[in-house]
Short mmCIF file of C-alpha atoms (C1' of nucleotides) in Angstrom, two decimals:
data_model
loop_
_atom_site.label_atom_id
_atom_site.label_comp_id
_atom_site.label_asym_id
_atom_site.label_seq_id
_atom_site.Cartn_x
_atom_site.Cartn_y
_atom_site.Cartn_z
CA UNK A 79 104.19 55.62 6.60
CA UNK A 80 102.11 53.18 8.58
CA UNK A 81 101.64 53.71 12.29
CA UNK A 82 103.35 50.53 13.37
CA UNK A 83 106.27 51.49 11.15
CA UNK A 84 106.51 54.82 12.91
CA UNK A 85 106.65 53.06 16.27
CA UNK A 86 109.24 50.66 14.90
CA UNK A 87 111.36 53.49 13.58
CA UNK A 88 111.05 55.40 16.86
CA UNK A 89 112.47 52.44 18.78
CA UNK A 90 115.10 51.68 16.15
CA UNK A 91 116.27 55.27 16.36
CA UNK A 92 116.48 55.20 20.15
CA UNK A 93 118.53 52.03 20.00
CA UNK A 94 120.81 53.35 17.24
CA UNK A 95 121.64 56.54 19.04
CA UNK A 96 122.28 54.78 22.32
CA UNK A 97 119.38 56.13 24.38
CA UNK A 98 118.36 52.47 24.66
CA UNK A 99 121.45 50.36 25.26
CA UNK A 100 121.93 46.60 25.04
CA UNK A 101 119.91 44.86 27.71
CA UNK A 102 117.80 47.91 28.53
CA UNK A 103 114.09 47.50 29.13
CA UNK A 104 111.79 49.25 26.69
CA UNK A 105 108.91 51.46 27.87
CA UNK A 106 105.78 49.44 28.66
CA UNK A 107 103.36 48.65 25.87
CA UNK A 108 100.81 50.97 27.44
CA UNK A 109 103.32 53.81 27.68
CA UNK A 110 104.08 53.42 23.95
CA UNK A 111 100.38 53.25 23.18
CA UNK A 112 99.80 56.60 24.89
CA UNK A 113 102.84 58.22 23.37
CA UNK A 114 101.54 57.39 19.86
CA UNK A 115 97.84 57.84 20.64
CA UNK A 116 97.30 54.31 19.47
CA UNK A 117 96.27 50.89 20.72
CA UNK A 118 98.15 47.95 22.17
CA UNK A 119 97.43 45.84 19.08
CA UNK A 120 99.35 48.29 16.91
CA UNK A 121 102.15 48.70 19.42
CA UNK A 122 102.50 44.93 19.62
CA UNK A 123 102.59 44.73 15.82
CA UNK A 124 105.64 47.00 15.89
CA UNK A 125 107.25 45.08 18.77
CA UNK A 126 106.72 41.73 17.08
CA UNK A 127 108.38 42.99 13.94
CA UNK A 128 111.34 44.37 15.84
CA UNK A 129 111.62 40.99 17.56
CA UNK A 130 111.60 39.12 14.26
CA UNK A 131 114.28 41.52 13.06
CA UNK A 132 116.32 40.62 16.13
CA UNK A 133 116.55 44.14 17.55
CA UNK A 134 114.56 43.43 20.70
CA UNK A 135 113.46 40.35 22.56
CA UNK A 136 110.86 39.54 25.17
CA UNK A 137 111.10 37.49 28.31
CA UNK A 138 107.82 35.97 29.39
CA UNK A 139 105.76 38.56 31.24
CA UNK A 140 108.88 40.54 32.19
CA UNK A 141 108.93 42.92 29.25
CA UNK A 142 110.85 43.86 26.14
CA UNK A 143 114.61 44.36 26.07
CA UNK A 144 117.27 45.43 23.60
CA UNK A 145 118.99 42.39 22.10
CA UNK A 146 122.71 41.89 22.85
CA UNK A 147 125.26 41.16 20.11
CA UNK A 148 125.07 37.79 18.45
CA UNK A 149 127.50 35.03 19.32
CA UNK A 150 129.54 34.15 16.25
CA UNK A 151 129.79 30.40 16.12
CA UNK A 152 131.70 28.05 13.84
CA UNK A 153 130.00 24.68 14.31
CA UNK A 154 132.71 22.74 12.54
CA UNK A 155 135.55 23.78 14.82
CA UNK A 156 136.13 22.26 18.19
CA UNK A 157 136.33 25.56 20.04
CA UNK A 158 134.11 25.12 23.05
CA UNK A 159 131.27 27.36 24.15
CA UNK A 160 133.06 28.92 27.12
CA UNK A 161 136.14 29.94 25.17
CA UNK A 162 134.12 31.22 22.23
CA UNK A 163 131.85 33.26 24.45
CA UNK A 164 134.68 34.74 26.47
CA UNK A 165 136.67 35.66 23.37
CA UNK A 166 133.66 37.66 22.28
CA UNK A 167 133.19 39.45 25.59
CA UNK A 168 130.32 37.43 27.04
CA UNK A 169 130.02 35.78 30.42
CA UNK A 170 128.85 32.23 29.62
CA UNK A 171 127.04 29.84 31.87
CA UNK A 172 125.68 26.30 31.53
CA UNK A 173 122.87 24.86 33.60
CA UNK A 174 122.30 21.11 33.58
CA UNK A 175 118.59 20.43 33.64
CA UNK A 176 118.76 16.63 33.73
CA UNK A 177 120.77 13.55 33.00
CA UNK A 178 119.09 10.21 32.68
CA UNK A 179 119.59 6.80 31.22
CA UNK A 180 116.96 5.43 28.95
CA UNK A 181 116.36 2.49 26.72
CA UNK A 182 117.44 2.88 23.14
CA UNK A 183 114.12 2.93 21.36
CA UNK A 184 113.35 6.21 19.62
CA UNK A 185 116.92 6.71 18.52
CA UNK A 186 117.71 3.13 17.71
CA UNK A 187 118.47 4.01 14.12
CA UNK A 188 121.49 5.90 15.37
CA UNK A 189 123.15 3.91 18.15
CA UNK A 190 124.07 0.25 18.49
CA UNK A 191 123.98 0.16 22.34
CA UNK A 192 120.74 -0.66 24.16
CA UNK A 193 121.00 2.09 26.76
CA UNK A 194 121.54 5.82 26.13
CA UNK A 195 122.39 8.82 28.20
CA UNK A 196 120.14 11.81 27.65
CA UNK A 197 121.41 15.13 28.99
CA UNK A 198 119.50 18.37 28.81
CA UNK A 199 121.25 21.70 29.36
CA UNK A 200 120.58 25.43 29.04
CA UNK A 201 123.34 27.82 28.10
CA UNK A 202 123.31 31.50 28.86
CA UNK A 203 125.30 34.59 27.89
CA UNK A 204 125.45 37.38 30.48
CA UNK A 205 122.54 35.76 32.31
CA UNK A 206 120.33 35.48 29.22
CA UNK A 207 119.33 31.91 28.34
CA UNK A 208 119.98 31.52 24.63
CA UNK A 209 120.29 27.85 23.89
CA UNK A 210 118.75 24.54 24.92
CA UNK A 211 120.42 21.28 24.01
CA UNK A 212 119.68 17.65 24.36
CA UNK A 213 122.70 15.38 24.12
CA UNK A 214 122.28 11.68 23.38
CA UNK A 215 125.07 9.17 23.52
CA UNK A 216 125.74 5.50 24.10
CA UNK A 217 125.74 4.67 27.82
CA UNK A 218 128.13 1.76 27.46
CA UNK A 219 130.66 3.88 25.59
CA UNK A 220 130.57 6.66 28.26
CA UNK A 221 130.31 4.64 31.43
CA UNK A 222 129.56 6.64 34.58
CA UNK A 223 129.18 9.88 32.63
CA UNK A 224 126.96 11.35 35.36
CA UNK A 225 129.95 11.64 37.68
CA UNK A 226 131.70 14.00 35.26
CA UNK A 227 131.32 17.81 35.44
CA UNK A 228 128.50 18.14 32.99
CA UNK A 229 128.25 21.89 33.08
CA UNK A 230 131.47 22.22 31.11
CA UNK A 231 132.44 20.94 27.69
CA UNK A 232 131.12 17.50 26.97
CA UNK A 233 133.47 17.36 24.02
CA UNK A 234 136.45 17.81 26.32
CA UNK A 235 135.19 15.05 28.62
CA UNK A 236 134.70 12.73 25.69
CA UNK A 237 138.14 13.33 24.24
CA UNK A 238 140.16 13.59 27.48
CA UNK A 239 138.43 11.11 29.75
CA UNK A 240 136.95 8.63 27.31
CA UNK A 241 139.61 8.99 24.61
CA UNK A 242 137.13 9.46 21.79
CA UNK A 243 138.48 10.91 18.58
CA UNK A 244 135.94 13.07 16.92
CA UNK A 245 136.57 12.82 13.22
CA UNK A 246 133.69 14.57 11.55
CA UNK A 247 130.21 15.90 12.17
CA UNK A 248 127.01 16.64 10.28
CA UNK A 249 124.69 19.51 11.19
CA UNK A 250 121.15 19.92 9.85
CA UNK A 251 120.03 23.50 10.33
CA UNK A 252 116.54 24.88 10.00
CA UNK A 253 114.37 27.77 11.21
CA UNK A 254 111.36 26.89 13.31
CA UNK A 255 109.74 27.70 16.68
CA UNK A 256 110.68 26.56 20.20
CA UNK A 257 108.74 23.52 21.45
CA UNK A 258 106.73 24.50 24.52
CA UNK A 259 108.97 22.81 27.12
CA UNK A 260 112.08 24.36 25.57
CA UNK A 261 110.42 27.77 25.51
CA UNK A 262 109.78 27.43 29.24
CA UNK A 263 113.42 26.51 29.94
CA UNK A 264 114.57 29.58 28.04
CA UNK A 265 112.00 31.87 29.71
CA UNK A 266 110.41 32.58 26.31
CA UNK A 267 106.85 32.58 25.10
CA UNK A 268 105.78 29.52 23.21
CA UNK A 269 106.05 30.08 19.50
CA UNK A 270 109.29 32.06 19.63
CA UNK A 271 111.36 31.62 16.47
CA UNK A 272 114.63 29.74 16.69
CA UNK A 273 117.44 28.08 14.84
CA UNK A 274 117.26 24.32 15.27
CA UNK A 275 120.49 22.37 14.80
CA UNK A 276 120.71 18.60 14.76
CA UNK A 277 124.34 17.58 15.19
CA UNK A 278 125.74 14.13 14.78
CA UNK A 279 129.41 13.49 15.48
CA UNK A 280 131.36 10.48 14.36
CA UNK A 281 134.60 8.74 15.18
CA UNK A 282 136.93 7.99 12.27
CA UNK A 283 135.67 4.43 12.37
CA UNK A 284 132.31 5.84 11.35
CA UNK A 285 130.72 5.05 14.71
CA UNK A 286 128.25 7.66 15.97
CA UNK A 287 129.49 9.40 19.10
CA UNK A 288 126.57 11.65 19.93
CA UNK A 289 123.32 12.81 18.49
CA UNK A 290 122.34 16.27 19.71
CA UNK A 291 119.44 18.63 19.24
CA UNK A 292 120.09 22.30 19.85
CA UNK A 293 117.64 25.18 19.88
CA UNK A 294 119.24 28.62 19.60
CA UNK A 295 117.26 31.83 20.02
CA UNK A 296 117.09 33.25 16.52
CA UNK A 297 118.57 36.58 17.54
CA UNK A 298 121.42 35.18 19.61
CA UNK A 299 123.60 33.46 17.05
CA UNK A 300 125.41 33.90 13.78
CA UNK A 301 126.84 30.80 12.24
CA UNK A 302 130.01 30.78 10.18
CA UNK A 303 130.60 27.82 7.91
CA UNK A 304 133.72 27.07 5.87
CA UNK A 305 133.38 24.81 2.86
CA UNK A 306 135.78 22.66 0.79
CA UNK B 144 93.67 25.31 25.96
CA UNK B 145 93.75 28.80 24.52
CA UNK B 146 91.54 29.71 21.64
CA UNK B 147 94.33 30.49 19.21
CA UNK B 148 95.89 27.13 20.11
CA UNK B 149 92.63 25.39 19.24
CA UNK B 150 92.61 27.09 15.87
CA UNK B 151 96.25 26.18 15.40
CA UNK B 152 95.54 22.56 16.30
CA UNK B 153 92.54 22.46 13.96
CA UNK B 154 94.63 23.53 11.02
CA UNK B 155 97.54 21.31 11.99
CA UNK B 156 95.23 18.34 12.11
CA UNK B 157 93.70 19.08 8.72
CA UNK B 158 97.18 19.31 7.24
CA UNK B 159 98.39 16.12 8.96
CA UNK B 160 95.48 14.02 7.77
CA UNK B 161 95.76 15.32 4.23
CA UNK B 162 92.49 17.28 4.01
CA UNK B 163 94.73 20.26 3.37
CA UNK B 164 97.54 19.23 1.00
CA UNK B 165 100.76 20.99 0.08
CA UNK B 166 100.04 24.19 -1.75
CA UNK B 167 96.33 24.26 -0.86
CA UNK B 168 94.74 27.53 0.14
CA UNK B 169 93.39 27.74 3.67
CA UNK B 170 89.86 28.95 4.41
CA UNK B 171 89.67 32.75 4.59
CA UNK B 172 90.37 34.47 7.90
CA UNK B 173 86.73 35.47 8.16
CA UNK B 174 85.56 31.92 7.53
CA UNK B 175 87.81 30.64 10.33
CA UNK B 176 86.63 33.47 12.59
CA UNK B 177 83.02 32.40 12.12
CA UNK B 178 83.82 28.74 12.52
CA UNK B 179 85.37 29.42 15.92
CA UNK B 180 83.00 32.21 16.96
CA UNK B 181 86.01 34.42 17.39
CA UNK B 182 87.66 37.51 15.91
CA UNK B 183 90.17 38.08 13.19
CA UNK B 184 92.81 39.16 15.70
CA UNK B 185 92.73 35.73 17.34
CA UNK B 186 92.58 33.90 14.03
CA UNK B 187 95.61 35.85 12.83
CA UNK B 188 97.45 35.03 16.08
CA UNK B 189 97.05 31.35 15.18
CA UNK B 190 98.01 31.87 11.54
CA UNK B 191 101.11 33.86 12.48
CA UNK B 192 102.24 31.08 14.80
CA UNK B 193 101.69 28.43 12.16
CA UNK B 194 103.69 30.56 9.75
CA UNK B 195 106.59 30.92 12.23
CA UNK B 196 106.44 27.17 12.65
CA UNK B 197 106.75 26.80 8.92
CA UNK B 198 103.52 24.86 8.37
CA UNK B 199 101.76 27.56 6.32
CA UNK B 200 102.86 30.67 4.49
CA UNK B 201 101.19 33.77 3.15
CA UNK B 202 101.50 35.51 -0.17
CA UNK B 203 100.75 39.21 -0.01
CA UNK B 204 96.98 39.74 -0.15
CA UNK B 205 96.44 36.38 -1.85
CA UNK B 206 95.90 34.22 1.19
CA UNK B 207 97.39 31.47 3.31
CA UNK B 208 98.75 28.26 1.85
CA UNK B 209 100.19 24.97 3.11
CA UNK B 210 103.97 25.06 2.95
CA UNK B 211 105.74 22.63 0.54
CA UNK B 212 108.63 20.44 1.69
CA UNK B 213 111.90 22.16 2.42
CA UNK B 214 114.76 22.09 -0.02
CA UNK B 215 117.70 20.29 1.54
CA UNK B 216 120.79 22.27 0.68
CA UNK B 217 124.48 21.60 1.29
CA UNK B 218 126.11 25.00 0.83
CA UNK B 219 129.64 23.57 0.73
CA UNK B 220 129.13 21.30 -2.23
CA UNK B 221 129.11 22.49 -5.77
CA UNK B 222 125.84 20.86 -6.70
CA UNK B 223 123.82 23.56 -8.47
CA UNK B 224 120.35 24.73 -7.64
CA UNK B 225 118.65 23.09 -10.66
CA UNK B 226 120.11 19.68 -10.07
CA UNK B 227 119.45 19.81 -6.34
CA UNK B 228 115.87 20.92 -6.80
CA UNK B 229 115.13 18.29 -9.44
CA UNK B 230 116.67 15.51 -7.40
CA UNK B 231 114.22 16.43 -4.67
CA UNK B 232 111.20 16.52 -6.94
CA UNK B 233 110.82 20.27 -7.41
CA UNK B 234 110.50 22.25 -10.64
CA UNK B 235 113.08 25.04 -10.26
CA UNK B 236 113.16 28.38 -12.00
CA UNK B 237 115.41 31.41 -11.96
CA UNK B 238 114.37 34.94 -12.86
CA UNK B 239 117.08 37.52 -13.45
CA UNK B 240 115.90 40.86 -12.04
CA UNK B 241 118.90 42.92 -13.11
CA UNK B 242 122.53 42.97 -14.03
CA UNK B 243 124.51 46.15 -13.84
CA UNK B 244 128.06 47.41 -13.58
CA UNK B 245 128.91 49.69 -10.79
CA UNK B 246 131.91 51.37 -9.25
CA UNK B 247 133.62 49.46 -6.51
CA UNK B 248 132.88 51.60 -3.53
CA UNK B 249 130.70 49.94 -0.93
CA UNK B 250 132.40 46.59 -1.36
CA UNK B 251 135.91 47.85 -1.84
CA UNK B 252 137.14 45.94 1.16
CA UNK B 253 136.48 42.75 -0.81
CA UNK B 254 137.56 43.27 -4.42
CA UNK B 255 140.67 44.73 -5.96
CA UNK B 256 139.07 45.75 -9.28
CA UNK B 257 137.44 49.18 -9.64
CA UNK B 258 134.26 47.98 -11.40
CA UNK B 259 131.89 45.29 -10.21
CA UNK B 260 129.02 43.34 -11.67
CA UNK B 261 125.93 43.25 -9.52
CA UNK B 262 123.35 40.60 -10.48
CA UNK B 263 120.02 40.19 -8.74
CA UNK B 264 117.96 37.06 -9.19
CA UNK B 265 114.90 35.32 -7.72
CA UNK B 266 114.69 31.55 -7.59
CA UNK B 267 111.46 29.59 -7.35
CA UNK B 268 110.38 26.05 -6.67
CA UNK B 269 107.16 24.89 -8.29
CA UNK B 270 106.34 28.53 -9.05
CA UNK B 271 106.86 29.72 -5.47
CA UNK B 272 109.57 32.37 -5.09
CA UNK B 273 111.77 31.22 -2.21
CA UNK B 274 115.12 32.95 -2.57
CA UNK B 275 116.56 36.29 -3.57
CA UNK B 276 120.25 36.65 -4.27
CA UNK B 277 122.60 39.43 -5.09
CA UNK B 278 125.81 38.34 -6.73
CA UNK B 279 128.84 40.67 -6.76
CA UNK B 280 131.98 39.96 -8.69
CA UNK B 281 134.90 41.70 -10.35
CA UNK B 282 133.95 43.05 -13.79
CA UNK B 283 137.48 42.79 -15.16
CA UNK B 284 137.75 39.13 -14.14
CA UNK B 285 134.40 38.24 -15.78
CA UNK B 286 134.46 40.33 -18.91
CA UNK B 287 131.20 40.48 -20.85
CA UNK B 288 129.35 38.48 -18.23
CA UNK B 289 126.00 39.98 -19.33
CA UNK B 290 126.16 38.01 -22.56
CA UNK B 291 126.11 34.71 -20.67
CA UNK B 292 122.91 32.85 -19.77
CA UNK B 293 122.43 34.28 -16.33
CA UNK B 294 119.35 32.30 -15.41
CA UNK B 295 121.40 29.16 -15.01
CA UNK B 296 124.31 28.31 -12.76
CA UNK B 297 126.72 31.22 -12.37
CA UNK B 298 129.18 28.78 -10.83
CA UNK B 299 129.18 26.74 -14.03
CA UNK B 300 129.77 29.84 -16.14
CA UNK B 301 132.63 30.87 -13.91
CA UNK B 302 134.32 27.54 -14.02
CA UNK B 303 133.65 26.56 -17.63
CA UNK B 304 133.81 29.88 -19.45
CA UNK B 305 136.14 31.90 -17.25
CA UNK B 306 138.24 28.99 -15.96
CA UNK B 307 137.97 29.98 -12.35
CA UNK B 308 138.84 27.34 -9.80
CA UNK B 309 136.72 27.68 -6.72
CA UNK B 310 138.79 26.48 -3.84
CA UNK B 311 136.85 27.32 -0.73
CA UNK B 312 133.99 29.41 0.55
CA UNK B 313 132.80 31.05 3.73
CA UNK B 314 129.13 31.42 4.67
CA UNK B 315 127.78 33.61 7.43
CA UNK B 316 124.26 32.52 8.34
CA UNK B 317 121.78 34.37 10.48
CA UNK B 318 118.01 34.64 11.02
CA UNK B 319 116.42 38.01 10.29
CA UNK B 320 113.61 39.56 8.23
CA UNK B 321 113.40 40.31 4.52
CA UNK B 322 114.31 43.88 3.54
CA UNK B 323 111.31 45.61 1.98
CA UNK B 324 112.52 45.43 -1.64
CA UNK B 325 113.40 41.76 -1.28
CA UNK B 326 110.01 41.05 0.26
CA UNK B 327 108.36 42.62 -2.76
CA UNK B 328 110.44 40.48 -5.18
CA UNK B 329 109.38 37.36 -3.29
CA UNK B 330 105.72 38.41 -3.10
CA UNK B 331 105.91 38.46 0.70
CA UNK B 332 104.84 40.95 3.31
CA UNK B 333 107.57 43.12 4.69
CA UNK B 334 108.84 41.73 7.93
CA UNK B 335 108.73 38.06 6.86
CA UNK B 336 111.36 36.00 8.66
CA UNK B 337 114.22 34.60 6.58
CA UNK B 338 117.58 32.92 6.61
CA UNK B 339 120.26 35.35 5.45
CA UNK B 340 123.42 33.87 3.98
CA UNK B 341 126.47 35.87 3.04
CA UNK B 342 128.72 33.73 0.85
CA UNK B 343 132.26 34.54 -0.21
CA UNK B 344 134.06 32.22 -2.57
CA UNK B 345 137.78 32.17 -3.13
CA UNK B 346 140.29 30.85 -5.65
CA UNK B 347 143.16 28.76 -4.32
CA UNK B 348 145.33 31.86 -4.71
CA UNK B 349 143.14 33.43 -2.02
CA UNK B 350 141.56 35.91 -4.43
CA UNK B 351 137.87 36.61 -3.86
CA UNK B 352 135.71 35.36 -6.71
CA UNK B 353 132.29 36.53 -5.63
CA UNK B 354 130.53 38.08 -2.71
CA UNK B 355 126.89 37.10 -2.54
CA UNK B 356 123.93 37.88 -0.31
CA UNK B 357 121.09 35.37 -0.26
CA UNK B 358 117.74 35.62 1.44
CA UNK B 359 115.89 32.31 1.79
CA UNK B 360 112.32 32.06 3.03
CA UNK B 361 112.70 30.58 6.51
CA UNK B 362 110.32 27.74 5.72
CA UNK B 363 111.82 26.79 2.38
CA UNK B 364 115.23 25.49 3.26
CA UNK B 365 117.10 23.10 5.44
CA UNK B 366 120.88 23.41 5.41
CA UNK B 367 123.21 20.47 5.81
CA UNK B 368 126.73 21.18 6.85
CA UNK B 369 129.60 18.72 7.12
CA UNK B 370 132.52 19.57 9.38
CA UNK B 371 136.19 18.47 9.60
"C1'" DC C 744 82.89 44.37 -8.33
"C1'" DA C 745 83.12 41.17 -4.44
"C1'" DG C 746 86.11 39.09 -1.32
"C1'" DT C 747 90.52 38.95 0.68
"C1'" DG C 748 94.15 40.20 3.66
"C1'" DG C 749 96.52 44.51 5.90
"C1'" DT C 750 95.92 47.92 9.23
"C1'" DC C 751 93.71 50.09 13.08
"C1'" DT C 752 90.41 51.57 17.05
"C1'" DA C 753 88.72 51.12 21.93
"C1'" DG C 754 88.03 48.70 24.97
"C1'" DA C 755 88.26 44.05 28.46
"C1'" DC C 756 89.90 40.25 31.77
"C1'" DC C 757 93.50 37.33 33.49
"C1'" DA C 758 98.07 35.42 35.16
"C1'" DC C 759 102.25 36.44 36.55
"C1'" DG C 760 106.35 39.39 38.01
"C1'" DA C 761 108.24 42.63 40.93
"C1'" DT C 762 108.03 44.80 45.39
"C1'" DT D 733 99.18 44.76 45.63
"C1'" DC D 734 100.10 47.00 41.29
"C1'" DG D 735 101.78 47.03 36.80
"C1'" DT D 736 103.04 44.17 33.17
"C1'" DG D 737 102.43 41.38 29.23
"C1'" DG D 738 99.16 37.55 27.28
"C1'" DT D 739 94.77 36.84 25.41
"C1'" DC D 740 90.45 38.20 23.50
"C1'" DT D 741 86.07 40.82 21.80
"C1'" DA D 742 83.55 43.57 18.17
"C1'" DG D 743 83.82 46.21 15.24
"C1'" DA D 744 85.99 49.52 11.06
"C1'" DC D 745 88.27 51.21 6.57
"C1'" DC D 746 91.50 50.50 2.86
"C1'" DA D 747 94.31 48.26 -0.97
"C1'" DC D 748 94.72 44.81 -3.70
"C1'" DT D 749 93.43 40.18 -6.14
"C1'" DG D 750 90.68 37.56 -8.83
"C1'" DG D 751 86.77 36.78 -11.42
#
DNA sequence: CAGTGGTCTAGACCACGAT
DNA sequence: TCGTGGTCTAGACCACTGG
């Protein structure tokens, strides 16, 4: 067995038998290096593989930690983030990074209005930032949106306050890496793998309600999709 | 700018301007190392990041190549792999690794029958293996399945020959790494990131038709999901 | 058989986090 | 300030691929 595999197995075992619990910090890279009479390169090879596997994660310059359970998410249902997270035993939080109006240029293929709202938020579970989202919608349709409580469910605001009826949505899902600015917002190193979701939601008239880009940490989410 | 980022940018640029086209082999790690007066560790840092990004991929001990376009896949529709691939300009292929009957033990929570078929296949686009799947179904429901052409659409066989009506399906999607045996089948290094999809399909009676596990290379697929 | 990627050693310096 | 992870150097040997 290769050395990095031994290190991997060692950590896997300690997690499996509970000596390392969810959220715990792993020994430092140098401590592991000494324990295995090895080098940091090899230790980091093992850590990187465990990270790809989703067993551990790193926060920039703070260290390596045992990954919590994944949030099970059904994108096609209207259950909101707070409810979903709480049902699964997490303490959710949403931090609004920014809301601004901008001219409809880059997204003009999507919206008919000439001014858009752009909202950026970070969502956390038990204090761990796991998702960044950018929400784009028509400013004329959602007049004075900035005065609404934007750290809650935007969907609820849209349906209750603006009387939008969300009829259907389309998600495009791919695996890629966090853009640098998103990585910073999520306290991750640049280049961290993620699940990217582009969501478009429509009214029954066919009009586009919002166009959203979400970046989920790859180890923080499990999507459940029902077809037909 | 960091050295590995310079190397990354160099390769990105060469891909963007077409000097490196889809499927092309990159210069060897040692050639890149010399070109940047650096070391293989740093070169490999850059290559690993480009791989995570999906721009390049490696085949075990053969080298690094420019990633082809992603297959756009709508899991909830019944369009089969061949048709989908051809519509998008790929030449698809399916290789059946094995078909065997086994006792219903590990999956007994899913099927009522006491014997199951287990089929393992690898699917390729333009000669590149991109997906491994294991199909499990009830042997009594699909009598003599091994005499059917298993390198085509199993769905078509089930509907046409066995008169199954597929009513709905549930997919559970997560990001993880290829298990070692799957990595070998796909000519990848162990630890390669992937999209794992567990699909269950049901008849309108609610009976489970098949229980499938799919591993897609993370850079080979883009899923499109329609909700409501 | 030559060249490639896969694994590994034994160090180093720096920026940032915790305290 | 000290310890951490992030980046980087300068090598080495081995297993496998391809010619």
